[in-house]
Short mmCIF file of C-alpha atoms and ligand atoms in Angstrom, two decimals:
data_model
loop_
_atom_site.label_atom_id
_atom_site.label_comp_id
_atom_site.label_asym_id
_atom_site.label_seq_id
_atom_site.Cartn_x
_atom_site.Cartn_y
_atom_site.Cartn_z
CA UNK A 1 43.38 -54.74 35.96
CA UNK A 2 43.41 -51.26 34.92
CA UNK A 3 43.81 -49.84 31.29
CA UNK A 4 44.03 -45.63 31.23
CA UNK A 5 43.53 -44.66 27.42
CA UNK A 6 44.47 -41.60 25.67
CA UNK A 7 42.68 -40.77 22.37
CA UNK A 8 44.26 -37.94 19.70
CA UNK A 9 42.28 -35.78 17.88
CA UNK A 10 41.85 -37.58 14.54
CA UNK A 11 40.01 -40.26 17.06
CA UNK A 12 37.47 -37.56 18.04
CA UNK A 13 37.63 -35.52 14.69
CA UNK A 14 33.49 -36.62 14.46
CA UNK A 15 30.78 -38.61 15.66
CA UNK A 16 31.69 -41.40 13.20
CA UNK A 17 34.82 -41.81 15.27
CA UNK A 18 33.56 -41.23 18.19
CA UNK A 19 31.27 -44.61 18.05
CA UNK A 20 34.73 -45.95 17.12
CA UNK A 21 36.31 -44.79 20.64
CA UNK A 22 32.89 -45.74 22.32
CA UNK A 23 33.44 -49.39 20.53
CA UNK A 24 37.13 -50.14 22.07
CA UNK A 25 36.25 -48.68 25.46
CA UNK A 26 33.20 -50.84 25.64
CA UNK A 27 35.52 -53.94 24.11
CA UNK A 28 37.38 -54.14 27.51
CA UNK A 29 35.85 -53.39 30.78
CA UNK A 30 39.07 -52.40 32.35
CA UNK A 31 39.57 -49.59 30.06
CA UNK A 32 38.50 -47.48 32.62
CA UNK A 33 40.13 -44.13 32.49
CA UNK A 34 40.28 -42.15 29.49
CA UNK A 35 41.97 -39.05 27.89
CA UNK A 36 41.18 -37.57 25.42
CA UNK A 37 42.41 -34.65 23.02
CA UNK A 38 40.38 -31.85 20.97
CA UNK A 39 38.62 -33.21 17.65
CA UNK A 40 41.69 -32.77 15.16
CA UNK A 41 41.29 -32.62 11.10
CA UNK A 42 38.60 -34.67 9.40
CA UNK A 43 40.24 -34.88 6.25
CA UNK A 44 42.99 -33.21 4.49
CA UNK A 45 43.03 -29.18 4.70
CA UNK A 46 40.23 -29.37 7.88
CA UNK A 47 41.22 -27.75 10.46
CA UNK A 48 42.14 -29.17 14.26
CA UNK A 49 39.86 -27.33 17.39
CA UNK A 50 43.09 -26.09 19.28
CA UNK A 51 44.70 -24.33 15.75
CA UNK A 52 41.07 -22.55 16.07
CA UNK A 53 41.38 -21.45 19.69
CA UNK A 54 45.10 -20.15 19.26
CA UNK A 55 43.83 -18.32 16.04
CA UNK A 56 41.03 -16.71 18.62
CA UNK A 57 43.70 -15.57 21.27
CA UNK A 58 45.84 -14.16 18.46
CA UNK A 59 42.82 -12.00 17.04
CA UNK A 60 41.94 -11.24 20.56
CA UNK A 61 45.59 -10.14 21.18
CA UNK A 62 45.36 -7.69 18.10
CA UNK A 63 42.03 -6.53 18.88
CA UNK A 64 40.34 -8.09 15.30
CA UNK A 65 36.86 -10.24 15.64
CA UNK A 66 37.31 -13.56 15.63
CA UNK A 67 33.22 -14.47 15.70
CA UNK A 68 33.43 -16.39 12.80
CA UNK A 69 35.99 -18.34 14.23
CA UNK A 70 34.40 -19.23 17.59
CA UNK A 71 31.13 -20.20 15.48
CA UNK A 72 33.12 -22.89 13.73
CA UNK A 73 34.42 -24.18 16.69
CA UNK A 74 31.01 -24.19 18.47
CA UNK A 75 29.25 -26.06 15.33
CA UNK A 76 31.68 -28.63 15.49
CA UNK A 77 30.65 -29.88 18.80
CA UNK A 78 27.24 -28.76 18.34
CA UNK A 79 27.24 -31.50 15.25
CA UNK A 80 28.95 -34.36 17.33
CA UNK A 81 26.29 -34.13 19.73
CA UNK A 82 23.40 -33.98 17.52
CA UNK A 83 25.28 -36.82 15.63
CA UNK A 84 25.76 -38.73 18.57
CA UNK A 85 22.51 -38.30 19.92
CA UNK A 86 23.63 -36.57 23.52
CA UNK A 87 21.48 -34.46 25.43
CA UNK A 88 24.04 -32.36 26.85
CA UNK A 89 23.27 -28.75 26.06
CA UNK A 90 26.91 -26.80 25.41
CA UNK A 91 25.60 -23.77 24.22
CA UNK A 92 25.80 -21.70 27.60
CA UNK A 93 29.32 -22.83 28.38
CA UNK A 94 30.23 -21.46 24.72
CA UNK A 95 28.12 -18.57 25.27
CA UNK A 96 30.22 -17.90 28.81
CA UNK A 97 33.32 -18.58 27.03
CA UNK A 98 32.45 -16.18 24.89
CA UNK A 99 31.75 -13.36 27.35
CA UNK A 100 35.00 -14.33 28.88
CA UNK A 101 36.61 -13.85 25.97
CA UNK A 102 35.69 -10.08 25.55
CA UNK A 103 37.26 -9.57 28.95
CA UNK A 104 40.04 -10.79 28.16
CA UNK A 105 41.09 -14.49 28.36
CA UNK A 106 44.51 -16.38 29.09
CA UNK A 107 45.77 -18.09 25.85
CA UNK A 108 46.16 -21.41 27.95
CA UNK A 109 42.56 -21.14 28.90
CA UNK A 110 41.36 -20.62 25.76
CA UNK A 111 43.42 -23.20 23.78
CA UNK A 112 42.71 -25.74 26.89
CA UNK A 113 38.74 -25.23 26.16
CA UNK A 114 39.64 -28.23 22.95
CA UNK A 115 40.07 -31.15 25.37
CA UNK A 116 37.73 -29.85 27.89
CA UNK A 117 34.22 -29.85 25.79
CA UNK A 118 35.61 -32.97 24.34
CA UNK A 119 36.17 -34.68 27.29
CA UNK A 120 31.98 -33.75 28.77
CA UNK A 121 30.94 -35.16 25.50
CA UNK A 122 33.13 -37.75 25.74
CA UNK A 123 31.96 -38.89 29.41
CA UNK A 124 28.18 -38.60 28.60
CA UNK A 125 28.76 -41.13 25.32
CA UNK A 126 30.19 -43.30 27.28
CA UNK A 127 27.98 -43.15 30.37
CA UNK A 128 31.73 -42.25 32.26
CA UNK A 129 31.97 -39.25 34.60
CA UNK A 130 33.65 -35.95 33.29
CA UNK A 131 36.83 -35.80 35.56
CA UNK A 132 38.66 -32.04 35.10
CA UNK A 133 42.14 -32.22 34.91
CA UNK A 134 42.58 -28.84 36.64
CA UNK A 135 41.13 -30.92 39.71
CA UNK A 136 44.81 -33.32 39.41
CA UNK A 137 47.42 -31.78 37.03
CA UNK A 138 49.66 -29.80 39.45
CA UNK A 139 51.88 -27.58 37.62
CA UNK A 140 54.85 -25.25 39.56
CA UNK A 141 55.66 -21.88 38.69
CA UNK A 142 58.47 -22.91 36.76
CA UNK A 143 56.37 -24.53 34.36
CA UNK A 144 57.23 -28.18 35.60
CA UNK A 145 54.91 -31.13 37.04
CA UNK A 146 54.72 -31.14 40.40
CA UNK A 147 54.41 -35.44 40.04
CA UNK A 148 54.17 -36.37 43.89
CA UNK A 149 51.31 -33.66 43.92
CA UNK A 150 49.41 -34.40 40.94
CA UNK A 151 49.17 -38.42 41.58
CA UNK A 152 48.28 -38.30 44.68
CA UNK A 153 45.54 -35.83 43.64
CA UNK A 154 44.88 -38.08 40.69
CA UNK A 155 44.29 -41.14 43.06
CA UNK A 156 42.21 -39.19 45.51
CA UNK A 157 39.65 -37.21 42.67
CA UNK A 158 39.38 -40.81 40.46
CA UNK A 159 39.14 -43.62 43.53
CA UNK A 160 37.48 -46.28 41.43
CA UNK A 161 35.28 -44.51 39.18
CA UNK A 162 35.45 -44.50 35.04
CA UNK A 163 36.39 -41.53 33.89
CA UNK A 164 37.20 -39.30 31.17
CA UNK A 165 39.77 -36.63 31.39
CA UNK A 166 40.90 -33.58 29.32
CA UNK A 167 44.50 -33.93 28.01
CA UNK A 168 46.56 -31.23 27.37
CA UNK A 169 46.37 -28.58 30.49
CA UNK A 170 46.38 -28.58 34.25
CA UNK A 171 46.79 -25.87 36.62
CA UNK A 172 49.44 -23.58 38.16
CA UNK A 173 49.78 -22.83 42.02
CA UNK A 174 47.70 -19.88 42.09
CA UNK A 175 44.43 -21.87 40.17
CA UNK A 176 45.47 -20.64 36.85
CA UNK A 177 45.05 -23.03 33.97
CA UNK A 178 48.07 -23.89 32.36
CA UNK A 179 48.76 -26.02 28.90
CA UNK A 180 51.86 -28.94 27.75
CA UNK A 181 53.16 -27.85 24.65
CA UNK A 182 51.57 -28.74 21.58
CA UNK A 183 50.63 -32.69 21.28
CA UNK A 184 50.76 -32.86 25.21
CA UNK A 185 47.46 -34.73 25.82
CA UNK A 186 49.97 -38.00 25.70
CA UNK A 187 51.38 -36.22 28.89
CA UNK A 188 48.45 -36.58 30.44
CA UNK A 189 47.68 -40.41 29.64
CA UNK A 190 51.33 -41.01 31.15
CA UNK A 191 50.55 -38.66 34.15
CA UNK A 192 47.57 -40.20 34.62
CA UNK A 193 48.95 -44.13 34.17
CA UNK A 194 51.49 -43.36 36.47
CA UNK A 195 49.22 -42.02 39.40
CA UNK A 196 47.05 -44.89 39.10
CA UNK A 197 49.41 -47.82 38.57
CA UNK A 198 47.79 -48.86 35.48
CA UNK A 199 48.66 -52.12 33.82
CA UNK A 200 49.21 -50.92 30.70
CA UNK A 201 48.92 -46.99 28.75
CA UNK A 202 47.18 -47.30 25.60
CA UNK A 203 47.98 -44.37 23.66
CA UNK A 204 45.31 -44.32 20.40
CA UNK A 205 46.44 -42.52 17.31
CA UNK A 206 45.90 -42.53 13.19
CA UNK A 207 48.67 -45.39 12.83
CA UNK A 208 48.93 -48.44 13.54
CA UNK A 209 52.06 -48.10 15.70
CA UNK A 210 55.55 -46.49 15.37
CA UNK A 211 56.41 -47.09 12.20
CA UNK A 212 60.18 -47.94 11.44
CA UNK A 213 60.22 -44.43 9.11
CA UNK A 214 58.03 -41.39 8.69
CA UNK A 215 55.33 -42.80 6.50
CA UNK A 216 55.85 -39.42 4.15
CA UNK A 217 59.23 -40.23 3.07
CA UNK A 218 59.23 -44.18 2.82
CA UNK A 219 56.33 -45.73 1.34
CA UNK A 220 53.97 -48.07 3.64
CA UNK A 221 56.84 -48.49 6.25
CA UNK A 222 56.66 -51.30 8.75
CA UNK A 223 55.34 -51.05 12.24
CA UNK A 224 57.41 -51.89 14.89
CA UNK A 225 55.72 -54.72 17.14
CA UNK A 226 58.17 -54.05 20.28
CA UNK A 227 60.64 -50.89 21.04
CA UNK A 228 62.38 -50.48 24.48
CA UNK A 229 61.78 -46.88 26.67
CA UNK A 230 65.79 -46.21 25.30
CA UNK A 231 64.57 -46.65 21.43
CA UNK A 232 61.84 -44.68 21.58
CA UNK A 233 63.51 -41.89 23.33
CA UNK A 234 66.15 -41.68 20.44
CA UNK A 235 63.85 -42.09 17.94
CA UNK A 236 61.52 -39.39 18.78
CA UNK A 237 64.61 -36.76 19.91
CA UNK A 238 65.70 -37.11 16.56
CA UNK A 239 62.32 -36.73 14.59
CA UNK A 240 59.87 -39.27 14.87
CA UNK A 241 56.96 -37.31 15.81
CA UNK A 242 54.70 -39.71 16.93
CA UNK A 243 54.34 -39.00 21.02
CA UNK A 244 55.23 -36.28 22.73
CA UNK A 245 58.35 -36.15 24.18
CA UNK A 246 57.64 -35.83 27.70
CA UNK A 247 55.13 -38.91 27.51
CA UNK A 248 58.22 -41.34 28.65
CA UNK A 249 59.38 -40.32 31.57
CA UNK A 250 56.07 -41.12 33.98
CA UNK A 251 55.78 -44.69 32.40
CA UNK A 252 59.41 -45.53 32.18
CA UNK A 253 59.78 -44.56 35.92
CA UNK A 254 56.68 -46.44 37.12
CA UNK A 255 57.42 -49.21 34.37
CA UNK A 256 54.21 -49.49 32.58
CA UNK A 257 53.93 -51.07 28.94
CA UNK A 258 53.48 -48.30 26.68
CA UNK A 259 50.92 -49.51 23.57
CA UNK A 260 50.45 -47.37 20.58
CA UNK A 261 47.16 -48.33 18.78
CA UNK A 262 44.96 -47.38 15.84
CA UNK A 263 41.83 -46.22 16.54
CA UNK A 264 40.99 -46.95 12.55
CA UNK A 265 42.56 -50.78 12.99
CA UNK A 266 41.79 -51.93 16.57
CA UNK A 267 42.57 -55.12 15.94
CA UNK A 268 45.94 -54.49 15.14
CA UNK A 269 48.45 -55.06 18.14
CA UNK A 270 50.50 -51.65 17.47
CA UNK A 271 53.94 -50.79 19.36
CA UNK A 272 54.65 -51.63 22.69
CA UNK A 273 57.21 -50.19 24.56
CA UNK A 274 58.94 -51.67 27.27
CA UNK A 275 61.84 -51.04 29.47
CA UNK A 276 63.51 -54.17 27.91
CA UNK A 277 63.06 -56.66 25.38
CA UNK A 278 64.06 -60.17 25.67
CA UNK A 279 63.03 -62.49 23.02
CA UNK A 280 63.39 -61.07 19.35
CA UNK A 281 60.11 -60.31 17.94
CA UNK A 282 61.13 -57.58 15.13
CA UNK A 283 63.75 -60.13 13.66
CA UNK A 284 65.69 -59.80 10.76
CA UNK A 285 67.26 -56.56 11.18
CA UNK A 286 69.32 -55.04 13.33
CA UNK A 287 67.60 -51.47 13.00
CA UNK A 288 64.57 -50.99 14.50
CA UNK A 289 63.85 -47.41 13.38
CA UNK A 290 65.54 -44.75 11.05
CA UNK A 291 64.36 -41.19 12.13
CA UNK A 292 65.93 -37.70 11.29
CA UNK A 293 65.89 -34.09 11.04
CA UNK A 294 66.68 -30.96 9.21
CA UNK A 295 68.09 -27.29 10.21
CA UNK A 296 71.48 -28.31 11.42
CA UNK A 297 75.45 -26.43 11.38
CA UNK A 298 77.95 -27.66 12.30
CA UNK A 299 80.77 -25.71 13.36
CA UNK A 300 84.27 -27.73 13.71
CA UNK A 301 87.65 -26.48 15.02
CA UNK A 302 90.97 -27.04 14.14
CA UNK A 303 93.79 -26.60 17.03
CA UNK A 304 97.34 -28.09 16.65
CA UNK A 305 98.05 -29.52 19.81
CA UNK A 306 94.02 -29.90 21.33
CA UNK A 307 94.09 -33.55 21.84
CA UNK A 308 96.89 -32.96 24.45
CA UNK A 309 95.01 -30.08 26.59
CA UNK A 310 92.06 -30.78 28.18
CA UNK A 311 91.52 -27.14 28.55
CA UNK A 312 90.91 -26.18 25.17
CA UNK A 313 87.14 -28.57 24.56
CA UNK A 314 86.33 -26.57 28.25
CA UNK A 315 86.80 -23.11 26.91
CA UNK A 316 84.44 -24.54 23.69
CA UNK A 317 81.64 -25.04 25.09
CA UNK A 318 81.88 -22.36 27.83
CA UNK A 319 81.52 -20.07 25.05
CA UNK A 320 78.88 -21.85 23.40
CA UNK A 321 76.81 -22.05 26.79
CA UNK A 322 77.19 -17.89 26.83
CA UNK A 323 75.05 -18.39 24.57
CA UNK A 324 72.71 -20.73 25.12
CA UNK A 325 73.41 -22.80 22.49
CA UNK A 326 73.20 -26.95 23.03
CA UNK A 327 75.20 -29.51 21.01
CA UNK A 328 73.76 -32.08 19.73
CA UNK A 329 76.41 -33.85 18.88
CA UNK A 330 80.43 -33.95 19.03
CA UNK A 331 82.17 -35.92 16.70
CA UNK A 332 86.06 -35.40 17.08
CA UNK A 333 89.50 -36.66 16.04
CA UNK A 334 92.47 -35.97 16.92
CA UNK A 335 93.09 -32.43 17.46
CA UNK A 336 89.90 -31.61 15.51
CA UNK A 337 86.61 -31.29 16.71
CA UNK A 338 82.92 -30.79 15.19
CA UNK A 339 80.33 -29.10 17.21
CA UNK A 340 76.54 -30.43 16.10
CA UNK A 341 74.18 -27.39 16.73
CA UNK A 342 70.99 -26.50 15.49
CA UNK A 343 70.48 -23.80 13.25
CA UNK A 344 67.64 -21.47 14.33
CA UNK A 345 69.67 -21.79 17.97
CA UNK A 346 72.91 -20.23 16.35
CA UNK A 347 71.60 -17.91 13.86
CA UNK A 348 71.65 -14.78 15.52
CA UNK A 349 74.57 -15.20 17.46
CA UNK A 350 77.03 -17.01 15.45
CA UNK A 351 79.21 -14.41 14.04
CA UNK A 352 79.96 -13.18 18.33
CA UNK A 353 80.31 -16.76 18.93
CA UNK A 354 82.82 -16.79 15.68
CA UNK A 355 84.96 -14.28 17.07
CA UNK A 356 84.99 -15.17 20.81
CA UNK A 357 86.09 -18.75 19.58
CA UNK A 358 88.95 -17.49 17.38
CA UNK A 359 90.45 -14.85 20.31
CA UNK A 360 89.85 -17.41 23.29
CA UNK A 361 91.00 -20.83 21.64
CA UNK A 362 93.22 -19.61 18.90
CA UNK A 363 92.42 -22.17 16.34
CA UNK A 364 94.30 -23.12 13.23
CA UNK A 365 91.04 -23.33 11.30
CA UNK A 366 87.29 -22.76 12.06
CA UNK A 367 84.68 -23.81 9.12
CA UNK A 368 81.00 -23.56 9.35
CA UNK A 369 78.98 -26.02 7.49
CA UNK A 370 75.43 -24.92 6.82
CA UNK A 371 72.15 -26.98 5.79
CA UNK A 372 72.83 -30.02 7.52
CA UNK A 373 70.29 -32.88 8.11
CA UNK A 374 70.92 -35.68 10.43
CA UNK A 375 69.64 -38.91 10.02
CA UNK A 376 69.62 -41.75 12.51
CA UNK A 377 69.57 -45.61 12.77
CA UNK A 378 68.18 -46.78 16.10
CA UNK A 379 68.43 -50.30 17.64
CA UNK A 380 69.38 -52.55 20.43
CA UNK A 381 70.69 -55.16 18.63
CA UNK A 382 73.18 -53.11 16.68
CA UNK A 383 75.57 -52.80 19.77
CA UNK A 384 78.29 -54.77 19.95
CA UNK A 385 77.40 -55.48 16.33
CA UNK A 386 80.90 -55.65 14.57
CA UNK A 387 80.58 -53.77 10.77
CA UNK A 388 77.12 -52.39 11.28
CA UNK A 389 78.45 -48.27 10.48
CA UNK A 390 80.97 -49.67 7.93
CA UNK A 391 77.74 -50.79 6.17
CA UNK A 392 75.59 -48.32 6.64
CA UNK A 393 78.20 -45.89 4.75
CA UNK A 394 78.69 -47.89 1.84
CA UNK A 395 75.29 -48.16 1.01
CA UNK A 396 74.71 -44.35 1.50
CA UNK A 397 78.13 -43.85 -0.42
CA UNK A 398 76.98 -46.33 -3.27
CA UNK A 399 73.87 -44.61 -3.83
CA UNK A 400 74.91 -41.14 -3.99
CA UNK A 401 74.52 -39.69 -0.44
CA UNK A 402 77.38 -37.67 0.32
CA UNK A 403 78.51 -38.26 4.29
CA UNK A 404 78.96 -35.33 6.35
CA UNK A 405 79.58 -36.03 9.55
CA UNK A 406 79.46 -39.47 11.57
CA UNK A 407 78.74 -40.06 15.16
CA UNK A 408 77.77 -42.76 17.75
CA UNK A 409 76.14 -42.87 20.79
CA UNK A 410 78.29 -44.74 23.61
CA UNK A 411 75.78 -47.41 24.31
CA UNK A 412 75.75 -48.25 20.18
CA UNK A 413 71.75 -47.86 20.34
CA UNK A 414 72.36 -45.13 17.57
CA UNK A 415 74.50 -44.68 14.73
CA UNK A 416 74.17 -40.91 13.30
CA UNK A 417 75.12 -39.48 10.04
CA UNK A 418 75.11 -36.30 9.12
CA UNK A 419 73.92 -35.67 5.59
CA UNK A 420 73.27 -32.39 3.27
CA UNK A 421 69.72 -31.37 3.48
CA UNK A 422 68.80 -32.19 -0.01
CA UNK A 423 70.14 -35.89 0.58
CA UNK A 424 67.80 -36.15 3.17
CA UNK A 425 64.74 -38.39 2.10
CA UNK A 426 67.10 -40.13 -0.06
CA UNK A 427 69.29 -40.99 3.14
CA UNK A 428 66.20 -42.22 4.68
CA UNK A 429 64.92 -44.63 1.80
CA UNK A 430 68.76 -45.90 0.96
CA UNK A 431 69.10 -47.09 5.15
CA UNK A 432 65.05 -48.25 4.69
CA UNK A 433 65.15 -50.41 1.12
CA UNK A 434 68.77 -51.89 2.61
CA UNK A 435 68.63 -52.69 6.21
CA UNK A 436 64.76 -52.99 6.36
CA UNK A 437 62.61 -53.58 3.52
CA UNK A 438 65.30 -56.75 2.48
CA UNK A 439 64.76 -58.31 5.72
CA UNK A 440 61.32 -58.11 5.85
P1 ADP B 501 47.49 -37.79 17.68
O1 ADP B 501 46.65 -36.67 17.18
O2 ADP B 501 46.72 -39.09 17.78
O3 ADP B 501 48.21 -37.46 18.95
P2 ADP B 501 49.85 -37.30 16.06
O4 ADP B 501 49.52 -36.59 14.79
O5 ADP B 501 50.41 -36.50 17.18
O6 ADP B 501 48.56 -38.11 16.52
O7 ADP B 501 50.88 -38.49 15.76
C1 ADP B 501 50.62 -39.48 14.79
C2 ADP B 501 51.29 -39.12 13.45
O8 ADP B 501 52.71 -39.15 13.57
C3 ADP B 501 50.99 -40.07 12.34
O9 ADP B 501 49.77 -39.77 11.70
C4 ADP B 501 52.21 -39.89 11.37
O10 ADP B 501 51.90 -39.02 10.30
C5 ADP B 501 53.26 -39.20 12.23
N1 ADP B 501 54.56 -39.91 12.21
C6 ADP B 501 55.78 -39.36 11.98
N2 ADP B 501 56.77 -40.28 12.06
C7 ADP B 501 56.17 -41.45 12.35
C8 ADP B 501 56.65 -42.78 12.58
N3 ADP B 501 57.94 -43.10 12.53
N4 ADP B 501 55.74 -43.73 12.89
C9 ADP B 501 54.42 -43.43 12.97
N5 ADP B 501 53.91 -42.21 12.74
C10 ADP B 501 54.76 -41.21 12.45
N1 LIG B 502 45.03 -30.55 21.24
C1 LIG B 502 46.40 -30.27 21.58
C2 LIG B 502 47.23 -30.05 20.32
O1 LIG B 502 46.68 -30.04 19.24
C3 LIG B 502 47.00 -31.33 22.46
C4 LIG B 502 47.02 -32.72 21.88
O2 LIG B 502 46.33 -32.99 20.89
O3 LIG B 502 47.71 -33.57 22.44
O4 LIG B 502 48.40 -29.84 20.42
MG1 MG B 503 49.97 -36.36 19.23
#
């Protein structure tokens, strides 16, 4: 039995929770392998070690000091070691950073230094050796994984041993180091589950689980005990911030349980993810998670006759793909058509995109709606579900929330409404306090 953990940075924020991390390791003796990120915020307005190290590369890119920056990020480990009682002595790996740093250093480097002293602290605490993930995480010049590469490195550098990894970078073909995007320690954990056939990918965070809405819109929203792979990939595309979203993929291929945990409430079960669910533990309703976002247009089209020539929906999004613009989402009718984009992707070229829409399809009518939010309803049991969107309008309509634009995904895991961005939390809590909170 093998359990490969992955700890965020409010789990290794100080040395109070780093007994805590010590505590669940030591609870299981096949947690074996563990990730971990940079210490994040202690409490509210503290700041996380990797904002730090991209504030140094910025003042390094515009020439300013940033010494009193690096000291702050030094003292913080310097205090979980004395506060932990290690022995290791980082001050001439800072002090080489530092030199480093008046050469000249990569941002990746710099921001990938979080997770690294972490991680040697980390392995001395728990009497695990400190495994570098520039030994296993293969990038390719395209900025990709290189998976067959990196697990079979992972299997060969790890053989049996407990470990403790750095999240969050890995290293490009030519040795240079090389970070995820922001939150991509969970990568790692997945990466690192994957190569090693672990039984199970405990990923341990500030909550106790996915929770069935963002916790700063609905009050004290329920966790959700069991979500499939498909669920959770809707639910985070659409705004539920919780993992990153590249975590899925290397445990959804390799089919490994994916448990979210609290590091504050390890007793708590949490969220696991699966690739299917088959008896009904989240009963009562038939939506297992309402997400959203804002920053949406939506452009729709108008074209006697479009329903009848297949050309005219080609031409669309040719012209849209000119400019690199994706679409979310395309709810039509008959010869009418709504094109879901984001915002910030459209804003500088919309007006072009305007006019090459109106002199290649010739519409009757193009309107642009501005300041959209969308705002989903995700489950597996609403498909095949007669009435469910009937209901879900009425009881935005009764309580004010004026419906934009409607859509559903063909497998019915989602129903999607698109709302106007000042309806947005209140979209949230009506779908919450009606399809949720009653059945609960
Ligand atoms: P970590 O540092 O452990 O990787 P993150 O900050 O990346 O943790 O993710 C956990 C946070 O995600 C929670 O503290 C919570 O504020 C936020 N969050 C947003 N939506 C949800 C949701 N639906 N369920 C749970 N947490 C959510
Ligand atoms: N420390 C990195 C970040 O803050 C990576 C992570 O935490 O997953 O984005
Ligand atoms: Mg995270």
């Amino acid at each position: 039995m093998l359990k490969v953990l992955k700890f965020g940075g409010s789990s290794l924020a100080d040395a109070q929770q780093f007994a805590k991390v010590k505590a669940i390791v030591e609870a299981d003796e096949s947690r074996r392998v563990v990730i971990v990120s940079a210490p994040g915020k202690r409490f509210s307005g503290d700041h996380k070690i990797t904002d730090l190290l991209y504030l140094c590369a910025a003042h390094i890119k515009y020439g300013v000091s940033c010494e009193e920056i690096f000291d702050m990020i030094r003292t913080r480990y310097l205090e979980i070691v004395h506060d932990c009682g290690l022995k290791l002595d980082l001050n001439p790996d800072f002090d080489a950073l530092w030199a480093k740093m008046q050469e000249g250093i990569e941002k990746d480097e710099l921001a990938s230094r979080g997770e690294y002293f972490s991680a040697r602290l980390m392995a001395e605490y728990l009497g695990y050796e400190f495994l570098d993930a520039a030994e296993w995480v293969k990038f390719r010049f395209d900025g990709t994984v290189d998976t067959d590469a990196t697990y079979e490195a992972l299997r060969r550098a790890a053989g049996d041993r407990s470990v403790v990894i750095p999240g969050f970078y890995g290293v490009m073909p030519d040795g240079r180091i090389r970070t995820f995007s922001r939150g991509g320690s969970d990568i790692t954990g997945a990466l690192a589950a994957a190569a090693l056939d672990a039984d199970v990918y405990e990923n341990w965070t500030d909550v106790s689980g996915i929770l069935m809405a963002d916790p700063r819109i609905v009050d004290d929203p329920a966790p959700i005990r069991h979500l499939t792979y498909g669920e959770l990939r809707e639910l985070s595309y659409i705004g539920a911030q919780v993992l990153h979203e590249g975590t899925i993929f290397p445990v959804r291929e390799k089919n490994i349980p994916l448990n979210i945990r609290n590091t504050n409430e390890p007793e708590h079960p949490g969220t696991t993810i699966l690739e299917s669910i088959e008896e009904d533990t989240n009963d009562g309703s038939f939506i297992t998670g309402i997400a959203g976002k804002k920053g949406f247009s939506v452009i729709t089209i108008a074209k006697t006759g479009m329903s009848g020539d297949p050309g005219t929906l080609v031409r669309i999004l040719e012209i849209l793909a000119k400019h690199e613009v994706n679409v979310e989402y395309i709810p039509s009718g008959i010869d009418i058509i709504s094109l879901v984009v984001e915002s910030k992707k459209v804003s500088k070229c919309l007006y072009a995109m305007l006019g090459e829409l109106q002199k290649e399809v010739q519409p009757n009518k193009i309107t642009v709606t501005e300041h959209i939010a969308v705002v989903a309803a995700v489950g597996r049991k609403m498909a095949y579900r007669p009435g469910v969107s009937g209901k879900i309008f009425a009881k935005l309509g009764e309580n004010g929330v004026n419906i934009r634009m409607i859509t559903q995904g063909p497998e019915e895991l989602n129903i999607i409404v698109g709302v106007e961005e000042k309806d947005f939390a209140q979209a949230i809590r009506v779908l919450y306090d009606s399809f949720v909170k009653e059945h609960i």
